[in-house]
């Protein structure tokens, strides 16, 4: 499975900020059972590279695993060494984007303006993370899609719920990054699975429309 296939299957990226190594396998199992096929472990989580490695080994060929909050080139190398496949950032750093592409990782840089979006594209990104989406609007994505290259996809991250997912999708979003609405430290794997299932159900409704 590659990132493009995973997004088509389910465009929900589960963000496990704060996940610990002892719980990550159970959380991963719950997410997979709910239909999630892409997971990121932010690098400001405890032992993030070990959690990425554990998920990458457990779900090899079945789930795309990678890192979030990737802020420098050295971190890209460590994500690759851990078996990660995606490099997600809150910002647009051309050096980090280009290095991720060079290491055969899929970069998802954070962008909030057209200038940042095109800077990311010029650096090699084909997947852009609109962040924080709750400070923007679906019409932002619609305007961007009118000028971005056709192969560039936009993902809304921040403030997305099953109830408002449709308006973002209709504006042109290819997928969504979901953090605390699916996982937050202290939440059980069962509850994570239930929350994820609600998002997957909303996604499947979009696909049927």
XYZ file of C-alpha atoms in Angstrom, residues 55-192:
138
model
C 3.546 0.625 14.108
C 5.513 0.288 10.864
C 6.449 -3.291 11.737
C 2.989 -4.265 13.007
C 1.090 -2.874 10.023
C 3.625 -3.361 7.237
C 1.834 -3.282 3.891
C -1.519 -2.556 5.548
C -1.194 0.951 6.978
C 0.836 4.058 6.138
C 2.805 5.174 9.187
C 4.922 8.260 9.656
C 5.757 11.269 11.761
C 4.182 14.608 12.502
C 5.831 17.824 13.704
C 8.879 17.126 11.531
C 10.872 20.350 11.738
C 14.369 19.548 10.468
C 16.289 17.419 8.002
C 17.818 15.166 10.662
C 14.339 14.197 11.829
C 13.430 13.169 8.283
C 16.354 10.725 8.307
C 15.279 9.311 11.658
C 11.703 8.852 10.439
C 13.012 6.959 7.437
C 15.221 4.769 9.622
C 12.221 3.950 11.834
C 10.259 2.715 8.830
C 8.079 5.779 8.391
C 6.596 6.642 5.004
C 5.255 10.168 5.549
C 6.799 13.358 6.929
C 4.162 15.776 8.224
C 5.066 19.285 9.370
C 3.215 22.256 10.856
C 5.245 24.625 8.681
C 6.584 25.006 5.153
C 10.326 24.332 5.201
C 11.622 23.769 1.651
C 14.727 21.943 2.903
C 12.655 19.471 4.930
C 10.271 18.933 2.015
C 13.060 18.350 -0.504
C 14.904 15.984 1.821
C 11.759 13.951 2.452
C 11.283 13.565 -1.307
C 14.958 12.574 -1.651
C 14.494 9.884 1.026
C 11.326 8.571 -0.668
C 9.028 9.848 2.055
C 5.798 11.662 1.255
C 6.017 15.208 2.658
C 2.884 16.919 3.969
C 4.006 20.433 4.888
C 1.785 22.812 6.791
C 0.665 25.833 4.771
C -1.757 28.666 5.452
C -1.289 31.077 2.547
C -1.019 30.743 -1.241
C 2.610 31.857 -0.976
C 3.403 29.006 1.408
C 1.418 26.555 -0.703
C 3.378 27.365 -3.845
C 6.682 27.369 -1.943
C 5.868 23.845 -0.811
C 4.962 22.759 -4.332
C 8.198 24.191 -5.730
C 10.137 22.228 -3.108
C 8.512 18.991 -4.279
C 5.373 18.583 -2.165
C 2.231 17.228 -3.793
C 0.205 16.955 -0.584
C -0.441 20.119 1.429
C -1.709 20.380 4.992
C -3.936 23.422 5.532
C -3.182 24.209 9.158
C -4.845 25.332 11.309
C -7.949 24.715 9.213
C -10.295 26.066 11.883
C -8.741 29.502 11.340
C -9.498 29.276 7.610
C -12.620 28.158 5.733
C -13.633 25.704 3.009
C -13.687 28.612 0.535
C -9.944 28.949 1.160
C -9.414 25.476 -0.277
C -11.732 26.203 -3.191
C -9.697 29.289 -4.109
C -6.405 27.410 -3.808
C -7.627 24.533 -5.957
C -8.388 26.978 -8.759
C -4.702 27.886 -9.068
C -2.697 24.946 -7.723
C -1.429 22.249 -10.105
C -4.082 19.584 -10.665
C -2.012 16.835 -9.047
C -1.582 18.734 -5.772
C -3.931 17.639 -2.988
C -5.009 19.650 0.056
C -5.818 18.223 3.485
C -7.668 20.131 6.218
C -6.120 19.715 9.652
C -7.602 21.251 12.775
C -11.232 21.594 13.757
C -12.587 18.959 11.357
C -15.492 16.849 12.635
C -17.775 14.252 11.046
C -20.422 16.981 10.870
C -18.383 19.515 8.872
C -16.288 17.145 6.777
C -18.606 17.346 3.780
C -18.208 21.110 3.260
C -14.440 20.755 3.277
C -14.601 17.856 0.822
C -16.942 19.720 -1.496
C -14.466 22.620 -1.511
C -11.760 20.256 -2.768
C -10.064 18.626 0.240
C -8.648 15.190 -0.515
C -8.468 14.176 3.131
C -8.263 15.252 6.747
C -5.835 15.125 9.638
C -7.674 14.341 12.873
C -5.965 14.735 16.233
C -7.709 15.195 19.568
C -11.124 14.362 18.120
C -9.828 10.801 17.715
C -6.936 10.425 20.150
C -5.700 12.269 23.198
C -3.502 10.967 26.028
C -5.467 8.920 28.541
C -8.225 7.837 26.152
C -8.723 4.076 25.897
C -8.127 2.152 22.696
C -11.814 1.246 22.624
C -12.852 4.902 22.738
C -10.272 5.777 20.084
